[in-house]
mmCIF file of C-alpha atoms in Angstrom:
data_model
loop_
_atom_site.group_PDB
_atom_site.id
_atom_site.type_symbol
_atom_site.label_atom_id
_atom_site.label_comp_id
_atom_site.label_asym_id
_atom_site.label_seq_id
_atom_site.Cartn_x
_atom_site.Cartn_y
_atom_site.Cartn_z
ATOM 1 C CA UNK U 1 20.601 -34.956 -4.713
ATOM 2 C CA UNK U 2 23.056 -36.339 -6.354
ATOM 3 C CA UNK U 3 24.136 -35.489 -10.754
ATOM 4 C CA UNK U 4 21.837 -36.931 -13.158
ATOM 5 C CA UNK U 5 23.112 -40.224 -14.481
ATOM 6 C CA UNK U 6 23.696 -40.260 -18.505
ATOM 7 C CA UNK U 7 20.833 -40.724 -20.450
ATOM 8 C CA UNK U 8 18.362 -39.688 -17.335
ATOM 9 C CA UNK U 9 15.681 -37.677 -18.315
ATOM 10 C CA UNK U 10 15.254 -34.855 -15.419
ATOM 11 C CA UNK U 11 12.984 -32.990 -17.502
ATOM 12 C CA UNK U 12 10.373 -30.472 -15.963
ATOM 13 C CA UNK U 13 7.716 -28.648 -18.220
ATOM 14 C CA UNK U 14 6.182 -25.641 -16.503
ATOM 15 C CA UNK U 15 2.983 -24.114 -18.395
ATOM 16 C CA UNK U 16 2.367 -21.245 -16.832
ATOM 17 C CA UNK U 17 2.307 -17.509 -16.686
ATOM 18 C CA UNK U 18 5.444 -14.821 -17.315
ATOM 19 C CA UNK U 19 5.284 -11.596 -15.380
ATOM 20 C CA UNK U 20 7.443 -8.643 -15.404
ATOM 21 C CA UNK U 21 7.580 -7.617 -11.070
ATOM 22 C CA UNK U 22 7.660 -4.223 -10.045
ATOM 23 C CA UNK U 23 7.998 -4.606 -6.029
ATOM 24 C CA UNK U 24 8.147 -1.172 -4.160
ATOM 25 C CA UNK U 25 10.083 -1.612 -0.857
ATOM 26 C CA UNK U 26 7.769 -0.031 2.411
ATOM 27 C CA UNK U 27 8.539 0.388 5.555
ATOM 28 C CA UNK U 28 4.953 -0.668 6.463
ATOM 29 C CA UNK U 29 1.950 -1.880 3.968
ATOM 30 C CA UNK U 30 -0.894 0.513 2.913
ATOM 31 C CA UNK U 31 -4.088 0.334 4.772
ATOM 32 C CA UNK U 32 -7.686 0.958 2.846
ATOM 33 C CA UNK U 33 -7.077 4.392 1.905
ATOM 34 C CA UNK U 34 -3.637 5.131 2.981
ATOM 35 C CA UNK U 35 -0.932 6.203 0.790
ATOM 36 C CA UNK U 36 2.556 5.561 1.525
ATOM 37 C CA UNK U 37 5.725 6.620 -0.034
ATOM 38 C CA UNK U 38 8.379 3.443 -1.509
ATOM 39 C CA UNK U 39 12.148 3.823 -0.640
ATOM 40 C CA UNK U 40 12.865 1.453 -3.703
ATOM 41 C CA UNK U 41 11.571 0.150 -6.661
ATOM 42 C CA UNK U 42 13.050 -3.076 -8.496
ATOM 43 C CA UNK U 43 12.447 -4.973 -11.157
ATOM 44 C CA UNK U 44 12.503 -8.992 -12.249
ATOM 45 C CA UNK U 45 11.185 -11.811 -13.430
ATOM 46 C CA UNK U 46 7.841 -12.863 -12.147
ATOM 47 C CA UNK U 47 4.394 -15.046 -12.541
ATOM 48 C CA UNK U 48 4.147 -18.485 -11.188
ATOM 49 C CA UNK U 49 4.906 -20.339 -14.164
ATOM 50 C CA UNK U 50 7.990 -18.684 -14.749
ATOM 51 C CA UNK U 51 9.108 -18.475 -10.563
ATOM 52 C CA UNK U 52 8.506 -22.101 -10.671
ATOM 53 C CA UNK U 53 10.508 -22.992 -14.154
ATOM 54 C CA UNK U 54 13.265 -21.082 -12.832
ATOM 55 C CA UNK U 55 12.968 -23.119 -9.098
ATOM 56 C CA UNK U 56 13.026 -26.655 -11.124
ATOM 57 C CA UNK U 57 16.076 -25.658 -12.991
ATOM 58 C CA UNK U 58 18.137 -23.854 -9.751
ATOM 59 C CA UNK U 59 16.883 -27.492 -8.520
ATOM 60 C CA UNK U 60 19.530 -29.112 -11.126
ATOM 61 C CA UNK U 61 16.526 -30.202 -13.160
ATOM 62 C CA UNK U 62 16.279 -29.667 -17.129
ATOM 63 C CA UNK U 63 13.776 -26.537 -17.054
ATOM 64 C CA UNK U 64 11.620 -25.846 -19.979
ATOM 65 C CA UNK U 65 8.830 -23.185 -19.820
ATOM 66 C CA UNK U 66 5.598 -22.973 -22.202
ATOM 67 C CA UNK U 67 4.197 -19.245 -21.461
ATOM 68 C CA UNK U 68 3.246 -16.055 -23.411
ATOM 69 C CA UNK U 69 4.319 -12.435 -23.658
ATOM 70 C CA UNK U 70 3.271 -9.619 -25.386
ATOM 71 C CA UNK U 71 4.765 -8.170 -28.648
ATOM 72 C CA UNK U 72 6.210 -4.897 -26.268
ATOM 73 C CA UNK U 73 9.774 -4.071 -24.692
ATOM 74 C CA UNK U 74 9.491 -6.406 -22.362
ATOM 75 C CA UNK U 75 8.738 -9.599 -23.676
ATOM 76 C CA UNK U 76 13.213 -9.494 -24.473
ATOM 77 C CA UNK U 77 13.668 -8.622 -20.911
ATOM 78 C CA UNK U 78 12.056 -11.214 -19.271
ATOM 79 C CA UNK U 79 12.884 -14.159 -21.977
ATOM 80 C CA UNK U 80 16.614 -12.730 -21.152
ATOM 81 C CA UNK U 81 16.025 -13.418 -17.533
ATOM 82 C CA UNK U 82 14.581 -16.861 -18.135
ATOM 83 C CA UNK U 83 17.580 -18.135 -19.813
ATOM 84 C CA UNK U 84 19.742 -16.571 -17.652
ATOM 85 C CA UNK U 85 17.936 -18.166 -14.745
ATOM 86 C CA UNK U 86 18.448 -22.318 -16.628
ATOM 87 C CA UNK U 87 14.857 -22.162 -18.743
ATOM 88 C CA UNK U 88 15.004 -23.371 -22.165
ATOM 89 C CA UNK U 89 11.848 -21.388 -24.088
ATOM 90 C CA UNK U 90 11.336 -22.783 -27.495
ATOM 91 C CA UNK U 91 7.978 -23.316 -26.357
ATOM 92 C CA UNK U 92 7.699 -19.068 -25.693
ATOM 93 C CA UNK U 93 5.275 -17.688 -27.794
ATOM 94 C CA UNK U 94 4.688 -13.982 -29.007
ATOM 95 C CA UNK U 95 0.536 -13.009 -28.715
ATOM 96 C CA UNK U 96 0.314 -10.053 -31.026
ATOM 97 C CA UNK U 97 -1.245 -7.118 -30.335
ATOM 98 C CA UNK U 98 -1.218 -7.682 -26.445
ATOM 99 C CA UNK U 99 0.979 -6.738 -23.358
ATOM 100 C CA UNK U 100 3.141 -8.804 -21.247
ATOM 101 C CA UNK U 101 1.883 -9.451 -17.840
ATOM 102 C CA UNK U 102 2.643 -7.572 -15.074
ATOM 103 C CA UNK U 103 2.720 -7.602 -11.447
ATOM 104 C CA UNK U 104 3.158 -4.778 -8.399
ATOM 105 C CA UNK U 105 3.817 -6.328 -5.440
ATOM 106 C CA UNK U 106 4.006 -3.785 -2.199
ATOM 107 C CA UNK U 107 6.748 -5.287 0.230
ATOM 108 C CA UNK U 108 7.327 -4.068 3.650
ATOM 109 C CA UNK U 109 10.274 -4.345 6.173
ATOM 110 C CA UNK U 110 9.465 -7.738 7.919
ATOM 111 C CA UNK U 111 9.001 -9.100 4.118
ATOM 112 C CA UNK U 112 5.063 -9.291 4.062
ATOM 113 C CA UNK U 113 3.599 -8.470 0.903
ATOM 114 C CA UNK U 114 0.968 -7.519 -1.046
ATOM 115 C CA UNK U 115 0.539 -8.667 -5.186
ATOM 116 C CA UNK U 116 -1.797 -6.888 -7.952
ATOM 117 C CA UNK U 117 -1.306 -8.717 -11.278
ATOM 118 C CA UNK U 118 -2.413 -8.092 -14.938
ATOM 119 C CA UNK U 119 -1.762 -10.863 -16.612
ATOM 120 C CA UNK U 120 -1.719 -9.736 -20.247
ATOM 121 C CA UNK U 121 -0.545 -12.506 -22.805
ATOM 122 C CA UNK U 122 -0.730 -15.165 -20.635
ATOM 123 C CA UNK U 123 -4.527 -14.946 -20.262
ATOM 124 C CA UNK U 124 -5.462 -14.715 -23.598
ATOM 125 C CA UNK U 125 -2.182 -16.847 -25.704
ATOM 126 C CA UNK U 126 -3.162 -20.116 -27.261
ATOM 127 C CA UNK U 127 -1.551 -23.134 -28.320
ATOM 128 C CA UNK U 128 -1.813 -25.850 -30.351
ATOM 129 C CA UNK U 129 -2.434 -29.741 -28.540
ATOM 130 C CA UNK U 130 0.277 -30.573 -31.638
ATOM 131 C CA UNK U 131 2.683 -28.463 -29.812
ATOM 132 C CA UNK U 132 1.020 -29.247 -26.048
ATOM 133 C CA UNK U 133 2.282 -32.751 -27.367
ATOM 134 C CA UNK U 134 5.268 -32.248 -28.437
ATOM 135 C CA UNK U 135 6.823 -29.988 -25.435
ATOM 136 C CA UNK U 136 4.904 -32.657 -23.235
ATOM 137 C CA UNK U 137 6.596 -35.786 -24.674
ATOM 138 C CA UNK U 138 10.106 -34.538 -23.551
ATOM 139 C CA UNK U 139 8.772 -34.230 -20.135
ATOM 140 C CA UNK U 140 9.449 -36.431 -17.321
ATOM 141 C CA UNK U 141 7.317 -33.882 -15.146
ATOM 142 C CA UNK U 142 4.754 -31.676 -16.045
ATOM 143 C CA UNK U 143 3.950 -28.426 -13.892
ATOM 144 C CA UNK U 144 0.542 -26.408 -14.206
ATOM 145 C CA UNK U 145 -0.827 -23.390 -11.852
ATOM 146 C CA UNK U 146 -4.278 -21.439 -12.019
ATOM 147 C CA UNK U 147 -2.827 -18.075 -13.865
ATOM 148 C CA UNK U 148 -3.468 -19.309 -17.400
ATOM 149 C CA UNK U 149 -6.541 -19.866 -18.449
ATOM 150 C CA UNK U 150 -7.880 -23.015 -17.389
ATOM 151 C CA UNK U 151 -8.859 -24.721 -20.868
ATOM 152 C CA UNK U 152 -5.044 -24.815 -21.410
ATOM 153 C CA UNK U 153 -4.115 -26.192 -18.106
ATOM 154 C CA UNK U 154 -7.332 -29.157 -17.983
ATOM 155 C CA UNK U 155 -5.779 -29.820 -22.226
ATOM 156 C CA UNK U 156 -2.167 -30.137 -20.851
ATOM 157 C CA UNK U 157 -3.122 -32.405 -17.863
ATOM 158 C CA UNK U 158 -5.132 -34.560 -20.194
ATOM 159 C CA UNK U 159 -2.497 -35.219 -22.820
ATOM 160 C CA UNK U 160 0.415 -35.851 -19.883
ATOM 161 C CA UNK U 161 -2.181 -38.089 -18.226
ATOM 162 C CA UNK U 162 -1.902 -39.867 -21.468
ATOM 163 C CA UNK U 163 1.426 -40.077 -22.038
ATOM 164 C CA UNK U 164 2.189 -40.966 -18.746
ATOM 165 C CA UNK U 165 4.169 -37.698 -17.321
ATOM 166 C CA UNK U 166 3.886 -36.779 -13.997
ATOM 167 C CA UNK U 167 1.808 -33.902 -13.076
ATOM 168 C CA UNK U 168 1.746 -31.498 -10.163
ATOM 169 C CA UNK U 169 -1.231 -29.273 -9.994
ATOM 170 C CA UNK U 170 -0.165 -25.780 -8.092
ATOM 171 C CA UNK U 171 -3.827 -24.732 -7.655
ATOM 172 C CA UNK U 172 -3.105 -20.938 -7.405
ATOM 173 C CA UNK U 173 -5.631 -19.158 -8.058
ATOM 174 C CA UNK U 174 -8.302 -21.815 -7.371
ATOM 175 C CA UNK U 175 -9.503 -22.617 -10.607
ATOM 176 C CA UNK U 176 -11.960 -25.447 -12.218
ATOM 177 C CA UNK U 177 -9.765 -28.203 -13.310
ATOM 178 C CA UNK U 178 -12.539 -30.802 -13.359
ATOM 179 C CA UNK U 179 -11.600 -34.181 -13.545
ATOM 180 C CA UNK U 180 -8.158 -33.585 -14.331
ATOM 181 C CA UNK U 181 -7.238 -32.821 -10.604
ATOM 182 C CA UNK U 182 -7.701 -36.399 -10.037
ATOM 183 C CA UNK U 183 -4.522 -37.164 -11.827
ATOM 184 C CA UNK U 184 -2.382 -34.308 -9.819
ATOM 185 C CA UNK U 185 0.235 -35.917 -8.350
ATOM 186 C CA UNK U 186 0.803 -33.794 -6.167
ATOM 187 C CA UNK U 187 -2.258 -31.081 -5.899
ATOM 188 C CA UNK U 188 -0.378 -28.274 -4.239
ATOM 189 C CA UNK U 189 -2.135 -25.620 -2.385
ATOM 190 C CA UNK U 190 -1.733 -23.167 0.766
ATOM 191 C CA UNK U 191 -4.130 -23.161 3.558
ATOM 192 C CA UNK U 192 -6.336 -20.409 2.293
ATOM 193 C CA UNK U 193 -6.437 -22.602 -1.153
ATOM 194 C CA UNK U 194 -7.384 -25.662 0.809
ATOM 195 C CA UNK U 195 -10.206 -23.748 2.017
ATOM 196 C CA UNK U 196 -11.561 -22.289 -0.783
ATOM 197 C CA UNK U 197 -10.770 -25.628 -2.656
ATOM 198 C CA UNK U 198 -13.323 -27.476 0.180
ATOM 199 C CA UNK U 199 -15.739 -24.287 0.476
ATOM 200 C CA UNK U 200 -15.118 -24.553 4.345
ATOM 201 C CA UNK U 201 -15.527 -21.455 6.015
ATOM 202 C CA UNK U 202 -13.269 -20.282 8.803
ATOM 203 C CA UNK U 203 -10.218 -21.966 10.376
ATOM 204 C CA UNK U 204 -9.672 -25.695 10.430
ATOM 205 C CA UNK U 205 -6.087 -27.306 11.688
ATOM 206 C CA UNK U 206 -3.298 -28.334 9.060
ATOM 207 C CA UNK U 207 -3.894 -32.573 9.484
ATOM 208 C CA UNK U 208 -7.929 -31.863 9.065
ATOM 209 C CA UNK U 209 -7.420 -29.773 5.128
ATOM 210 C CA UNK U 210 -4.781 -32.504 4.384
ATOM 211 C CA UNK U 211 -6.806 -35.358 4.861
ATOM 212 C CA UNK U 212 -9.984 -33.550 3.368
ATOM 213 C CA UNK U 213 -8.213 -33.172 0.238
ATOM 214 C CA UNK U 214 -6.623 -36.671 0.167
ATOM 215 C CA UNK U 215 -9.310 -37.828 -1.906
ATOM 216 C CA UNK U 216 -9.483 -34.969 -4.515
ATOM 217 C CA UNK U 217 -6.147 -36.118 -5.595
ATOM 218 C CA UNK U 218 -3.679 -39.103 -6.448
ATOM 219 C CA UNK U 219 -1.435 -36.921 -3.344
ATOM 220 C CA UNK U 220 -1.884 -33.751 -2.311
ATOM 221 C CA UNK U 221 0.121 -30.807 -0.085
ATOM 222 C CA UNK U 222 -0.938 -28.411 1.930
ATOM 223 C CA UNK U 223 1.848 -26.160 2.776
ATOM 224 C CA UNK U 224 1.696 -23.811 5.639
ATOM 225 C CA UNK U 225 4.392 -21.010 5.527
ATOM 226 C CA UNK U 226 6.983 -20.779 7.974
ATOM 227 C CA UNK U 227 5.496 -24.440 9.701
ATOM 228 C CA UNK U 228 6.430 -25.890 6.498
ATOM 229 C CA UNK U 229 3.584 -28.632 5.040
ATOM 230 C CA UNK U 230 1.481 -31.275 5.385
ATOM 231 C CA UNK U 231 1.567 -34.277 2.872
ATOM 232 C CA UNK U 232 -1.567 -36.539 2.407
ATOM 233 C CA UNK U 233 -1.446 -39.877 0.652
ATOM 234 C CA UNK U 234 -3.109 -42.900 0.510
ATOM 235 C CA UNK U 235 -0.378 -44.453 3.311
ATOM 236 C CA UNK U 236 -2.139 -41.706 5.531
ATOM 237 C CA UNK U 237 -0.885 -37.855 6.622
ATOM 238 C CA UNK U 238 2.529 -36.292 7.573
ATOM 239 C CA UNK U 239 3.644 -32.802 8.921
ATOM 240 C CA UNK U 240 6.836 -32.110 7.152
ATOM 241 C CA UNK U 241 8.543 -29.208 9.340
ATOM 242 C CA UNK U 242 9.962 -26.159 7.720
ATOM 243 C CA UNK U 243 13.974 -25.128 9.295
ATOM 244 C CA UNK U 244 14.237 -21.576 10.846
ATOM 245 C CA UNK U 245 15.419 -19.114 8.394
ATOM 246 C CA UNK U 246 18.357 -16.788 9.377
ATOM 247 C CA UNK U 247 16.440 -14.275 8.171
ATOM 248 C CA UNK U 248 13.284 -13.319 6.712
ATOM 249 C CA UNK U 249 14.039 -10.827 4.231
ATOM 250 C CA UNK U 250 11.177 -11.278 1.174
ATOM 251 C CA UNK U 251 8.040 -14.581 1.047
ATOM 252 C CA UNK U 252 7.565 -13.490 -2.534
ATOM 253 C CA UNK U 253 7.901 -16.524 -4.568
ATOM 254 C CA UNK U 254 8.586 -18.871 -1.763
ATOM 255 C CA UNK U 255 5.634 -21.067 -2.586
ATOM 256 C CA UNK U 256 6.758 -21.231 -6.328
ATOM 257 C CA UNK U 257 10.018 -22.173 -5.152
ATOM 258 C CA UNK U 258 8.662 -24.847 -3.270
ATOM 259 C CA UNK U 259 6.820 -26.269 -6.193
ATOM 260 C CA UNK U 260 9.453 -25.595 -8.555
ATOM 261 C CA UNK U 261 12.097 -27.372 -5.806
ATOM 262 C CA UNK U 262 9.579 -30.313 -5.481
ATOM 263 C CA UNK U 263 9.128 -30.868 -9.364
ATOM 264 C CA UNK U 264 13.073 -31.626 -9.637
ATOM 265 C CA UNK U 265 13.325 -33.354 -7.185
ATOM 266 C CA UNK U 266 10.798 -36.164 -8.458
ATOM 267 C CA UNK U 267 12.441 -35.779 -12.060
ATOM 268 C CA UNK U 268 15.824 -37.226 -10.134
ATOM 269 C CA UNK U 269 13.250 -40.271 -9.389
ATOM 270 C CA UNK U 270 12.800 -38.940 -5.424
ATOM 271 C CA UNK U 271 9.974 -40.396 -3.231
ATOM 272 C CA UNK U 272 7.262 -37.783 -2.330
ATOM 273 C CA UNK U 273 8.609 -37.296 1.225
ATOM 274 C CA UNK U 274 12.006 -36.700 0.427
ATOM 275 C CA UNK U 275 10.863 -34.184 -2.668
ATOM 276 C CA UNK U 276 8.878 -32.419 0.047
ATOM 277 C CA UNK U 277 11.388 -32.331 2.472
ATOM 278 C CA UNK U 278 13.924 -30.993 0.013
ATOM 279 C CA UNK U 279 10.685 -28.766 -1.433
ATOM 280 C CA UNK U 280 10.272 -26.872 2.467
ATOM 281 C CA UNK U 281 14.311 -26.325 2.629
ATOM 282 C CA UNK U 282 14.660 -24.604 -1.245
ATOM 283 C CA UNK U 283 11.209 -22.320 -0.220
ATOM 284 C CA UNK U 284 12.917 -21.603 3.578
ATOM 285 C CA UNK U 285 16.101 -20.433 1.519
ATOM 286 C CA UNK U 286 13.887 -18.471 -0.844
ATOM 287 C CA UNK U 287 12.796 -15.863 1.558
ATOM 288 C CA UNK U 288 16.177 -15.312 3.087
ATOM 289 C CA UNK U 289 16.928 -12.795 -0.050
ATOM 290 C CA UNK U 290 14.726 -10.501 -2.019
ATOM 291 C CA UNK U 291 12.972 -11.053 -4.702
ATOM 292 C CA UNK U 292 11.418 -14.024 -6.655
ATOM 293 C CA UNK U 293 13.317 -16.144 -9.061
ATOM 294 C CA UNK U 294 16.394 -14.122 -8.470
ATOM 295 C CA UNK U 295 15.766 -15.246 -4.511
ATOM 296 C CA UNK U 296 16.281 -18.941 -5.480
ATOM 297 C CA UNK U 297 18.814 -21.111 -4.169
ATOM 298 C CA UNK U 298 21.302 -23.934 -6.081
ATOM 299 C CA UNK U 299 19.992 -27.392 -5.079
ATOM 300 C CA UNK U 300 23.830 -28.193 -3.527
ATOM 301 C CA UNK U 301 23.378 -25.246 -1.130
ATOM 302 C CA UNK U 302 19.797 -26.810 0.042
ATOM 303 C CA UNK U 303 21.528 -29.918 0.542
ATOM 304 C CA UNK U 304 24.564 -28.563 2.045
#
């Protein structure tokens, strides 16, 4: 990827949700029942919105983030980390009275996890379409997930839809977007996603979810962890292989690095392949090193 030219706009809204993660390091993950004991606890920035602002601009894109936090200690820490991370937040807005969300996530030695999440502010903050116009209108790409509550998203697709910004749907958690999916370009989702997405029950083979989405969406991608994903458009479907890691140290956030990674990528004015292609190398990178945001890689070492 090469510099944005002058006068480019490379501009990638995220709306989406801010988390402060708590992971406790295991040596094996709890059963039903089972307590175990953590070696190490750490803390950082988390929630999808947020991983995925944080991807676009380690990506070399212009990041801006549209989320809420609480009025409590934390709501500093983590606006501290997004700007440290590349986010502009003018559109970060205080909900009074209310926590910021949180998230424990239980990782063991081979880098499984497991993720509880209250969500706090960003299930309950509101905004105005004034200022969904506004932040939209500097937007060359617009990024929505399923961990704010849907109204928002399904108002924010509708206005970029009308202005003409390019949206990618990351539907995580499956939620209702109605119509608006139509206009995702791409609709994102893992396989278990795809599933729940077609209400098919038990396994069915990466080209077969693909193709059954291809006509929920303008594009869609189903990505499938360390095989990398599968890209459905109208030109027909693609397996887009994913580059052995040298290591697989943490998969937290490696799906919101790949949407993040993918985001930017378009923004430079990238074809879909290529911005999945580059998408599967930034997510690969992302699991080599612990943590989420903090995990993600500088577009020129993807490329290198």
């Amino acid at each position: 990827m090469e510099p944005a030219e002058s006068g480019q706009n490379t501009h990638v809204l995220t709306i989406g949700s801010i988390h402060l993660d708590q992971q406790f390091l295991v040596d094996s993950l709890p059963q039903p029942g089972e307590t175990v004991v953590a070696h190490a606890v750490t803390r950082g920035l988390g929630g999808k919105g947020a991983n995925q602002a944080v991807a676009a601009a380690r990506s070399g894109a212009r990041s801006e983030m549209v989320g809420f936090v609480g009025d409590d200690s934390k709501a500093s820490e983590l606006l501290a980390w997004l700007n440290e991370f590349g986010v502009s937040t003018p559109g970060l807005i205080t909900v009074d009275d209310a926590e910021s969300g949180v998230a424990a996530v239980v990782r063991d030695a081979a880098g499984a996890n497991q993720i509880i999440v209250s969500p706090g502010a960003s299930s309950i903050g509101e905004i105005s379409d004034a200022a969904l116009r506004a932040a939209i209108g500097r937007a060359r790409i617009l990024v929505l997930q399923g961990e704010i509550p849907v109204s928002l998203s399904r108002r924010a697709a509708t206005i970029a839809h009308a202005s003409g910004v390019r949206t990618l749907i990351n539907l995580a958690p499956v939620v209702d977007f109605g119509e608006a999916l139509r206009n995702a370009d791409p609709l994102i989702v893992n396989e278990i996603e795809a599933r729940q997405l077609l209400a098919l029950e038990g396994p069915h083979d990466d080209l077969t979810l693909a193709s059954l989405l291809s006509e929920t969406a303008r594009s869609v991608v189903v990505t499938i962890g360390d095989r990398g994903a599968m890209l459905a458009t109208t030109e027909g479907t693609i397996h887009v292989p994913a580059p052995r890691p040298e290591r697989v140290v943490d998969t937290t956030g490696a799906g919101d690095a790949f949407v993040g990674a993918l985001a930017a990528r378009l923004a430079f004015g990238a074809d879909l392949e290529s911005s999945v292609r580059f998408a599967v190398a930034a997510a690969t990178m992302s699991v080599e090193s612990a943590g989420a945001a903090a995990s993600y890689p500088l577009f020129e070492e993807v490329l290198r």
